[in-house]
Coordinates of C-alpha atoms and ligand atoms in Angstrom, one line a residue:
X1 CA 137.3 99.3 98.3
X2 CA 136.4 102.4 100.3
X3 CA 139.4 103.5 99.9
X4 CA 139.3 103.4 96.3
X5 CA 136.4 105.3 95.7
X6 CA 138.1 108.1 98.0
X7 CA 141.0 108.5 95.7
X8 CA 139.0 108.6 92.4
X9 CA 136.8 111.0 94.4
X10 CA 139.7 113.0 94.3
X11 CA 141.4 112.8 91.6
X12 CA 138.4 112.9 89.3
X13 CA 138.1 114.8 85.7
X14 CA 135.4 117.0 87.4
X15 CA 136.6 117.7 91.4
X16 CA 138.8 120.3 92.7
X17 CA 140.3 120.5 95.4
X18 CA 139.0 122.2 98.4
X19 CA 140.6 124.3 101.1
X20 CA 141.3 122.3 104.3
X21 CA 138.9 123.7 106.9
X22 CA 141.4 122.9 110.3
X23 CA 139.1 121.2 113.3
X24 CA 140.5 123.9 116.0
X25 CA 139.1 121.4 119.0
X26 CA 142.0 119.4 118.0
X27 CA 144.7 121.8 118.9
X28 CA 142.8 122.7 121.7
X29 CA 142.9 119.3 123.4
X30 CA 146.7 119.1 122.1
X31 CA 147.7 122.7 124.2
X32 CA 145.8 121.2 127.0
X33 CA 147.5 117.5 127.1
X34 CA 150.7 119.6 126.6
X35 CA 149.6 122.1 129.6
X36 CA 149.4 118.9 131.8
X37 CA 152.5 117.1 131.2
X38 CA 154.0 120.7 132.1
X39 CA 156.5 121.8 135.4
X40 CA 154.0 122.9 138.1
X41 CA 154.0 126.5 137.9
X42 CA 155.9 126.8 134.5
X43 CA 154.7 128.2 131.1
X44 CA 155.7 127.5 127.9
X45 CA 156.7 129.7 124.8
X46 CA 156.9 128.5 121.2
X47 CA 159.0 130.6 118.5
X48 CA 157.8 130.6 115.0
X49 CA 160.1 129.5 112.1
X50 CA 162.1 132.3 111.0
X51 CA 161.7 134.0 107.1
X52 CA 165.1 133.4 105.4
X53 CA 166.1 135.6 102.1
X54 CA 166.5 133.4 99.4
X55 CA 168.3 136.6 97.5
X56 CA 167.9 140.2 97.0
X57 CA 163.9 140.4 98.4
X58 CA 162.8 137.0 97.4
X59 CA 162.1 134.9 100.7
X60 CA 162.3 130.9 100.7
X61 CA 158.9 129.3 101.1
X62 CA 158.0 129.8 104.4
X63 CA 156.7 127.0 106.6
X64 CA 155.8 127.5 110.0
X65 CA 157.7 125.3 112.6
X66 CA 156.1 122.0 113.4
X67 CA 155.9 122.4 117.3
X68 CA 154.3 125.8 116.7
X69 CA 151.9 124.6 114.4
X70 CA 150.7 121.6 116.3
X71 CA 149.6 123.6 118.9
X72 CA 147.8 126.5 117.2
X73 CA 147.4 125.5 113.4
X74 CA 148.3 128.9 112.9
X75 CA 151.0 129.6 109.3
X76 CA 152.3 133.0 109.5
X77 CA 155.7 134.3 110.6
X78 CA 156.1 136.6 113.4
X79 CA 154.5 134.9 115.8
X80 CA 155.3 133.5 119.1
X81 CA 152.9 131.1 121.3
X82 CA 152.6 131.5 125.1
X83 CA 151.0 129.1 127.3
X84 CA 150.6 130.0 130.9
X85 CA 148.2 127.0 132.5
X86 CA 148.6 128.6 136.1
X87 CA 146.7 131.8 134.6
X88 CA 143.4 132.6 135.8
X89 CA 142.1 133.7 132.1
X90 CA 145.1 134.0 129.7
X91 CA 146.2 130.7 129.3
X92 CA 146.8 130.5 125.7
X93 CA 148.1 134.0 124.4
X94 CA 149.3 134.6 121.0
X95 CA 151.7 137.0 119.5
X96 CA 150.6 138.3 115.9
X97 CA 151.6 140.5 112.9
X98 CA 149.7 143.6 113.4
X99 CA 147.0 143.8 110.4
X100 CA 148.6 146.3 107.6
X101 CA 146.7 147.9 105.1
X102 CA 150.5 148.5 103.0
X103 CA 151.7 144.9 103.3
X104 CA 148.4 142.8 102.7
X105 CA 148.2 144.8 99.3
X106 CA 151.7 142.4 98.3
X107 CA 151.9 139.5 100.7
X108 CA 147.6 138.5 101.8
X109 CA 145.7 139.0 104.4
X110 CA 146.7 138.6 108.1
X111 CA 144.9 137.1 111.3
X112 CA 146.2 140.3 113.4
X113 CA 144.8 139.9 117.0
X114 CA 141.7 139.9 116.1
X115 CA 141.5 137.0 113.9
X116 CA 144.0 135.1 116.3
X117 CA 141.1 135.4 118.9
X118 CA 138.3 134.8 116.6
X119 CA 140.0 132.0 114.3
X120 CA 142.4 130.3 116.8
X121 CA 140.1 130.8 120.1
X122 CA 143.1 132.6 121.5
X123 CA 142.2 133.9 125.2
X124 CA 143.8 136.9 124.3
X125 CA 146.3 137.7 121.2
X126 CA 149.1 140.7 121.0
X127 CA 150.6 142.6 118.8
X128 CA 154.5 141.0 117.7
X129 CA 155.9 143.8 117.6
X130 CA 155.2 144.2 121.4
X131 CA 156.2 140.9 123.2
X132 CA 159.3 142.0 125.0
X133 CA 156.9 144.9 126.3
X134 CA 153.9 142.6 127.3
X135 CA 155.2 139.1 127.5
X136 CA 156.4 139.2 131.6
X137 CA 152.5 140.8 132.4
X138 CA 151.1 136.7 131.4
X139 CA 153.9 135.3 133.8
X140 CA 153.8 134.3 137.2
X141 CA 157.2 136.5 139.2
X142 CA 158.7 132.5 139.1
X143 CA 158.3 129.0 137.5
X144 CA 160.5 127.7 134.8
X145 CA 159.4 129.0 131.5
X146 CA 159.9 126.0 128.4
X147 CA 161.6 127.8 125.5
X148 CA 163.6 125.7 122.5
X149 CA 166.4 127.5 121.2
X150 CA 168.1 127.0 117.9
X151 CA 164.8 127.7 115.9
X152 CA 164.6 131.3 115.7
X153 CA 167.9 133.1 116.6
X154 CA 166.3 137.1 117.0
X155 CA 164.2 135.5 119.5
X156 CA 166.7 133.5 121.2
X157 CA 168.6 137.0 121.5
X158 CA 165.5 138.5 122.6
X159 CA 164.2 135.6 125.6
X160 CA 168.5 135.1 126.8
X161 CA 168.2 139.1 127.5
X162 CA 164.9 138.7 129.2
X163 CA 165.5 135.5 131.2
X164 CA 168.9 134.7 131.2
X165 CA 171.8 136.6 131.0
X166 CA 171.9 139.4 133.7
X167 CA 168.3 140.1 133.5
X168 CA 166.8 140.4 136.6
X169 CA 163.9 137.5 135.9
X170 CA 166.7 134.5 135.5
X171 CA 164.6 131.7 135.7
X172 CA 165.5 128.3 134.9
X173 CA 164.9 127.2 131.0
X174 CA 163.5 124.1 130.1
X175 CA 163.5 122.4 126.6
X176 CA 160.0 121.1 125.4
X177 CA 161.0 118.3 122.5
X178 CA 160.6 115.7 124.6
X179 CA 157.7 116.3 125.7
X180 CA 156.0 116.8 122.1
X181 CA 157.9 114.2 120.5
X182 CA 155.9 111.9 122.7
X183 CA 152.8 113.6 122.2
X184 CA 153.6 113.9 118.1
X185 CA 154.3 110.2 118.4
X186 CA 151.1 108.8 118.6
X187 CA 148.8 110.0 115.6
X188 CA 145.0 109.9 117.2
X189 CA 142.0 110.3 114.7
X190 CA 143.1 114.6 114.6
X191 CA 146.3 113.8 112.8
X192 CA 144.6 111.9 110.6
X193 CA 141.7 113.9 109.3
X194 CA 143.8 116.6 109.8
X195 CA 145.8 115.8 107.0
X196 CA 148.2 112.3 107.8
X197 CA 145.5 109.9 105.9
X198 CA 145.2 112.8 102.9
X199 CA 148.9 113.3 102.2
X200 CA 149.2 109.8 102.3
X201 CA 146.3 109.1 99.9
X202 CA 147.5 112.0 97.8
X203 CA 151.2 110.9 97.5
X204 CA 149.8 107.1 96.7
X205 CA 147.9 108.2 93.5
X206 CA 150.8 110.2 92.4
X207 CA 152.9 107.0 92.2
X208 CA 150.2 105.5 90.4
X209 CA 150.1 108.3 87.9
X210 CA 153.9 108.6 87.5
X211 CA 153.9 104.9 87.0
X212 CA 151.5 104.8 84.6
X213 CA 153.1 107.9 82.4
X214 CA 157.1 106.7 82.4
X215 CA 158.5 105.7 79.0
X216 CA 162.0 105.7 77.7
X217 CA 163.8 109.3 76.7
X218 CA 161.6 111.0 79.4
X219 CA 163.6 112.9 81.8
X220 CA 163.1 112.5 85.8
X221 CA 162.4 115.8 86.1
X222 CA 159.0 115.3 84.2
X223 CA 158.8 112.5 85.9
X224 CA 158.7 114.8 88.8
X225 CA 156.3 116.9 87.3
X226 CA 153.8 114.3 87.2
X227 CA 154.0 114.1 91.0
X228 CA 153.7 117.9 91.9
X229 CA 150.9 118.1 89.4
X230 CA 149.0 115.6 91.1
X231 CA 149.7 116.8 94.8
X232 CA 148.6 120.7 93.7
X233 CA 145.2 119.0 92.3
X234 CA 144.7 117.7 94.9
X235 CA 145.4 120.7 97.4
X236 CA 148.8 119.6 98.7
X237 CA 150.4 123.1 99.0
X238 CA 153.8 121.6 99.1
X239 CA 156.2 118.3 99.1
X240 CA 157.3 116.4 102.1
X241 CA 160.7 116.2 101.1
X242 CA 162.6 117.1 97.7
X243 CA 161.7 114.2 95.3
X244 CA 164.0 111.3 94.8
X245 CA 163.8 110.3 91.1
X246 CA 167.3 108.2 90.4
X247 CA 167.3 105.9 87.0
X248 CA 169.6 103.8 86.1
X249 CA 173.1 104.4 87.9
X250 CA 171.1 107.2 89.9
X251 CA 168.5 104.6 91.3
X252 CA 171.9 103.8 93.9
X253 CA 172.3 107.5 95.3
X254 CA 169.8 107.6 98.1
X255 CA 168.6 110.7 98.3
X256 CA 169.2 111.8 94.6
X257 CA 167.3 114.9 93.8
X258 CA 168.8 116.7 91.3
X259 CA 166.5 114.8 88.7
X260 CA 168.2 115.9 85.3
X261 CA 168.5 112.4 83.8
X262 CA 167.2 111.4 80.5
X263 CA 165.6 107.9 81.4
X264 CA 166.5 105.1 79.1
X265 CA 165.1 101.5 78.0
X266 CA 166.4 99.0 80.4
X267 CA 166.8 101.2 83.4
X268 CA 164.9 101.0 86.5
X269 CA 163.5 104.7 87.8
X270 CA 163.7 104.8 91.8
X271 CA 160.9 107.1 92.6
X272 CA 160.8 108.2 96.8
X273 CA 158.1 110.8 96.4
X274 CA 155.9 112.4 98.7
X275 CA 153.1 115.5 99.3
X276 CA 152.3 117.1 102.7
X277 CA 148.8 117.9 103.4
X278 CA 147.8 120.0 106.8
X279 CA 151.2 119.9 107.3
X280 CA 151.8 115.7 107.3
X281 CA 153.9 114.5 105.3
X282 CA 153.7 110.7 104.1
X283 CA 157.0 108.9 102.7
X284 CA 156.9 106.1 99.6
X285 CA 159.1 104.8 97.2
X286 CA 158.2 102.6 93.9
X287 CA 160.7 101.6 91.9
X288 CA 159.7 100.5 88.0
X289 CA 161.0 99.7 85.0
X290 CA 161.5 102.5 82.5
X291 CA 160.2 100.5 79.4
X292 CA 157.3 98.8 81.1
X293 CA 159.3 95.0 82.2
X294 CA 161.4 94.3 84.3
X295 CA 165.0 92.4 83.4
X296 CA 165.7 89.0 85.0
X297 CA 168.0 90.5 86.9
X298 CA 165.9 93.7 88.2
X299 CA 162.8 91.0 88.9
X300 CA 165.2 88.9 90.7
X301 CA 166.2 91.3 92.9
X302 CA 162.8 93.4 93.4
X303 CA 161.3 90.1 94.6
X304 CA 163.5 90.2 97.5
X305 CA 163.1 93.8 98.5
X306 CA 159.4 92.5 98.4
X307 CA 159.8 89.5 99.9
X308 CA 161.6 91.4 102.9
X309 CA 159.0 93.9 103.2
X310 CA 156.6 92.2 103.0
X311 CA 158.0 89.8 106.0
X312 CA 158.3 92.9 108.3
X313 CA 155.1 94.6 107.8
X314 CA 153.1 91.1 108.5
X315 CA 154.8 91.3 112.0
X316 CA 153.6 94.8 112.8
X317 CA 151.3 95.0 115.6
X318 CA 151.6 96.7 119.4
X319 CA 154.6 95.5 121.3
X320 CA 156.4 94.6 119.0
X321 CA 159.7 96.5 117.9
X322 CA 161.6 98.1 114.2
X323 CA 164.5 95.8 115.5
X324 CA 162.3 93.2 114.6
X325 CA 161.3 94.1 111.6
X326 CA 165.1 95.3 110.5
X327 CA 166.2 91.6 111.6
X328 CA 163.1 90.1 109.0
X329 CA 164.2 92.3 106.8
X330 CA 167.9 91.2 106.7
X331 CA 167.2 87.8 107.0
X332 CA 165.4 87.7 103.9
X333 CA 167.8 90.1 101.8
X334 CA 170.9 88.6 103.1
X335 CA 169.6 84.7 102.2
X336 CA 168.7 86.2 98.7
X337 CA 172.0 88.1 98.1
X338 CA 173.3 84.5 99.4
X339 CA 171.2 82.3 96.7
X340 CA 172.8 85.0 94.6
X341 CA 176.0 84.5 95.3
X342 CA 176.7 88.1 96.1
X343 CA 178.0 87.2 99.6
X344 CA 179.3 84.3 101.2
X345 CA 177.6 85.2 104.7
X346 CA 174.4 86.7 105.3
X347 CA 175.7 88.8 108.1
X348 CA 177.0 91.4 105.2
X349 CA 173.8 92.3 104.2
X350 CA 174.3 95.8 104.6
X351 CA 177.2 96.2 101.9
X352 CA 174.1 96.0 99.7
X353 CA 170.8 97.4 101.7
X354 CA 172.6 100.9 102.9
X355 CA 170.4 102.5 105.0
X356 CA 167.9 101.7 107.8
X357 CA 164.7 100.2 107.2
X358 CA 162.1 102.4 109.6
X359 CA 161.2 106.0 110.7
X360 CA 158.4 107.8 112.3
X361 CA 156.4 109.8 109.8
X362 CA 154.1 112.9 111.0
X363 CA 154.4 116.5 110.3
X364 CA 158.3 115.8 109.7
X365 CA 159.1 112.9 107.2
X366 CA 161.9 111.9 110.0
X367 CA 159.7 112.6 112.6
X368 CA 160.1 113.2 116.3
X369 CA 159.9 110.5 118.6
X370 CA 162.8 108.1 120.9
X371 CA 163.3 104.6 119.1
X372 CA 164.9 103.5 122.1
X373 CA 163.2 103.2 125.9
X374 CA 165.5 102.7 128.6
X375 CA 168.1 101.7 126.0
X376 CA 166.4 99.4 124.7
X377 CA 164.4 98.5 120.6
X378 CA 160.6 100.8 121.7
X379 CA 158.1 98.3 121.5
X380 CA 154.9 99.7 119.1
X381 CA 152.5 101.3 120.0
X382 CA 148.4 102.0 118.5
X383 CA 149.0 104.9 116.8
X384 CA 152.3 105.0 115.5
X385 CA 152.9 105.6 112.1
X386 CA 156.1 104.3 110.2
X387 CA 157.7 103.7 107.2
X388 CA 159.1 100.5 106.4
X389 CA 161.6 100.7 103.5
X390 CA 163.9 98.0 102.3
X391 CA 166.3 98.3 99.4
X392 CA 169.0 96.6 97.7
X393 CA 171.4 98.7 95.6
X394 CA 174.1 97.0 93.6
X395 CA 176.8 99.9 93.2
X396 CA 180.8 99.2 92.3
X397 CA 182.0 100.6 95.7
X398 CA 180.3 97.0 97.3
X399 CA 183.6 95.1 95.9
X400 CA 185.3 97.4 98.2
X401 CA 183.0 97.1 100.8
X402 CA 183.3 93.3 100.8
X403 CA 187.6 93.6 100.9
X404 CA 187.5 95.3 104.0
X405 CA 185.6 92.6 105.3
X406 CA 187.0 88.7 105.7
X407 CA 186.5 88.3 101.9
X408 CA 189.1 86.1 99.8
X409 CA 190.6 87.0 96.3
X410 CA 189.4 84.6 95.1
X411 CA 185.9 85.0 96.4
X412 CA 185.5 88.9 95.8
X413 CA 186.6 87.7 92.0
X414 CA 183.6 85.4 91.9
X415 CA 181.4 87.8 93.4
X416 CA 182.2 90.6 91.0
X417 CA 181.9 88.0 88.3
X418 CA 178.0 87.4 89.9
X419 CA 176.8 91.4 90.5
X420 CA 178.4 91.9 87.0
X421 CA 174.8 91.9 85.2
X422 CA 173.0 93.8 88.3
X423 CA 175.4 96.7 88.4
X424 CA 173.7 100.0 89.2
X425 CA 170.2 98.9 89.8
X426 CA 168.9 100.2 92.9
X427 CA 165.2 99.2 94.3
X428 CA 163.5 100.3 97.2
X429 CA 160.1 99.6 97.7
X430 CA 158.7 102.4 101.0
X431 CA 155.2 101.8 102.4
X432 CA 153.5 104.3 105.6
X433 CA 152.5 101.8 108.3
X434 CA 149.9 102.4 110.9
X435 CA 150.1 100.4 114.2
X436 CA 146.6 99.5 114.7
X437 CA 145.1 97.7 118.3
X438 CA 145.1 94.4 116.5
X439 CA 147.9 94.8 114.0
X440 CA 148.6 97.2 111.3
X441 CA 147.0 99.2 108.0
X442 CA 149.7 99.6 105.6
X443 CA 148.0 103.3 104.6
X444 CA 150.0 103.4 101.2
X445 CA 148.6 100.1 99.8
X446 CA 146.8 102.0 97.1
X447 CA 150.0 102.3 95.2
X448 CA 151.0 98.6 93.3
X449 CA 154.1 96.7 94.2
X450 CA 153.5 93.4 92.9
X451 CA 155.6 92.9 89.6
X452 CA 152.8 92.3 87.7
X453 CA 150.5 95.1 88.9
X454 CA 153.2 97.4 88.2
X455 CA 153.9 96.0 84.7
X456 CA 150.0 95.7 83.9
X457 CA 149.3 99.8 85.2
X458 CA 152.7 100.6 83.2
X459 CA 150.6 99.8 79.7
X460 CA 148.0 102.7 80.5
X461 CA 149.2 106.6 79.9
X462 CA 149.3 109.2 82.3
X463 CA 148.8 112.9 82.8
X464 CA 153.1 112.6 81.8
X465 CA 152.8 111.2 78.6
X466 CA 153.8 112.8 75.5
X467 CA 152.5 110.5 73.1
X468 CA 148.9 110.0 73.9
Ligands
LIG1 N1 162.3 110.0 101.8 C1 163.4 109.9 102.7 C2 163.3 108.6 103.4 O1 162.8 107.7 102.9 O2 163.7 108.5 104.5
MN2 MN1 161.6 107.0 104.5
MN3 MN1 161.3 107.9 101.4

């Protein structure tokens, strides 16, 4: 119920949505839990993301890199983190854009040093421009210095000449993923407000609202214009991931985002649609009918992605692993398909489901973090988040699929004979799991996936509809 009232909160006629106000104690404990699982005597430096030219001097949206802004909340490019926990006073140091009269005019205003001081609590803050001047007077003469290449070449170019190739400070370089992939791993109550609950909450009552405003002859794309209106109202500044709106033969392409379809009667639209908010990004899919009911055939088959869903995420609770769940999962889908009479052994499940059934979610949709400890399935933990997302998706390449395997003429001629009326319906039904001490909140249950809530919020109009 609480939950609920949050969402109409913010959604409602006569709210808009605020700017996020970032809780800097949180990346302050973050930089010092990272500062601890360091090398004695190392330090650590953190490239921002790179500005790429989209064409002549049009940049792509820029988003700072997710390591970076972990550990400083800080957005802008040109920037590099340094983190020296042997250091009497500068522990944290930042390298800024200088302030600029000339550039704020066209592109906004800029922390410069000042602001990374006064905003960020850095201990001390630099000009850019001037790292390869000033960066060696924050290190100790030795000590292994973390630095992750691959992210920003200029300033791979710039730290191989300074610490590496030929240069007289070779020290030895060691790669930081691990160590904040475990760290990113476990959400505490700072990923959460910070923005992991909201893009979640936000992304749910999109689905709600795109569900409500589908109708036949609509294209995907507004379909997908129901979703980015509801995220920017609600002060998601961007999309986790491009949105997946597949109808009809489309609803089988996984990641289908080109979204150009006209939708028609009879059709189901597979919607995998998400926001990010503070830089979180949630995952979930619905899949509905286009005209408001669900065939025989599409109900048959949705009530086993359910089914199987629903299986796994009951398990969910600390120590237990996504092996697990993926076994539930195929268990339940591959006795379906069975009863259907799409495979003679259950075993073949995955002619049908496609993809894997879990991933981490955090400020990546994929997000960082092993799956496997020592080789083996990770048991959960309190605190992870996940997504657990069974589908079934009937295309014509499964007939070859099934010849490869130790599947009879006669047999595959039955079995075509029995997928005949599902052919190109897709469903995948994607929910954002939290492991909690005891068990689980499934944090995207605002949005409907029982047949009949879905066909029951299908009868009321949405912010998509044309006829009102
Ligand atoms: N949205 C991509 C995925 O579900 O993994
Ligand atoms: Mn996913
Ligand atoms: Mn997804």
């Amino acid at each position: 119920m609480k939950t609920v009232l949050l969402i109409v909160a913010l959604c409602g006629a006569h709210t808009f949505a605020q700017p996020l106000t970032l809780d800097m104690t949180v990346f302050a404990e973050r930089r010092t839990a990272f500062m601890n699982k360091m090398e004695p005597g190392s330090a650590a430096m953190f490239p921002c993301k790179p500005e790429y030219l989209r064409n002549g001097d049009v940049e792509y949206e820029y988003r700072q890199e997710s390591n970076f802004y972990y550990l400083t909340g800080f957005e802008e490019p040109q920037s590099i983190l340094l983190l020296n926990p042997t250091a009497e006073r500068y522990k944290f140091v930042l390298f800024v854009r200088d302030r600029n009269q000339a550039m704020e005019i066209w592109d906004g205003t800029r922390y410069g040093t000042e602001g990374a001081m006064r905003i960020l609590h850095a201990d001390t803050a630099l000009a850019y421009n001037d790292f390869r001047s000033a960066a060696k007077q924050f290190l100790s003469k030795e000590g292994a210095l973390y630095y992750n290449f691959n992210i920003n070449p200029q300033l791979d170019l710039m730290i191989r000449d300074m610490f590496v190739e030929g240069s007289s400070d070779n020290r030895s370089i060691k790669n930081s993923t691990s160590l904040l992939a475990e760290m990113r791993l476990i959400k505490k109550d700072g990923d959460l407000a910070l923005g992991l609950r909201t893009a979640v909450n936000i992304s749910a009552q999109a689905h709600i609202e795109a569900i409500k405003s589908i109708e036949p002859g609509m294209s995907e794309m507004e379909v997908q214009a129901v979703f980015e209106y509801v995220y920017r109202k609600n002060g998601s500044p961007r999309n986790g991931y491009p949105c997946i709106i597949g109808s009809g033969p489309n609803s089988c392409i996984l990641h289908y985002s080109q979204n150009t379809r006209a939708m028609k009667s009879g059709d189901v639209v597979l919607m995998d649609c998400a926001a990010e908010y503070g830089y979180y990004s949630a995952d979930i899919t619905r899949t509905v009918p286009v005209n408001g009911t669900f065939t025989k055939e599409q109900r048959v088959l949705y009530q086993i992605v359910l089914d199987a869903q629903n299986a796994a995420i009951h398990l969910v609770r600390p120590g237990v692993s996504m092996k697990l769940l993926a076994d539930a999962i195929d268990s339940v889908i591959g006795s379906g398909l069975v009863r259907l009479g799409f495979l003679k052994d259950k075993k073949d499940v995955n002619v049908f489901t496609l993809h894997g059934y879990s991933h981490w979610i955090g400020l990546e949709v994929h997000d960082v973090g092993s799956y496997l400890v020592e080789g083996k399935p990770r048991p959960l933990e309190e605190g992870m988040c996940f997504t657990i997302e069974p589908g079934i998706y009937v295309r014509p390449d499964a007939i070859d699929k099934l010849k490869r395997k130790s599947y009879t003429e006669q047999e595959l001629s039955q079995i075509r004979n029995r997928i005949a009326p599902y052919l190109n319906i897709g469903i995948r039904i994607e929910d954002d799991i939290l492991v909690t001490k005891q068990g689980y909140e499934n944090m995207s249950a605002l949005a409907p996936r029982e047949i009949r809530e879905i066909e029951k919020l299908m009868k009321e109009k949405g912010v998509g509809n044309t006829t009102q």
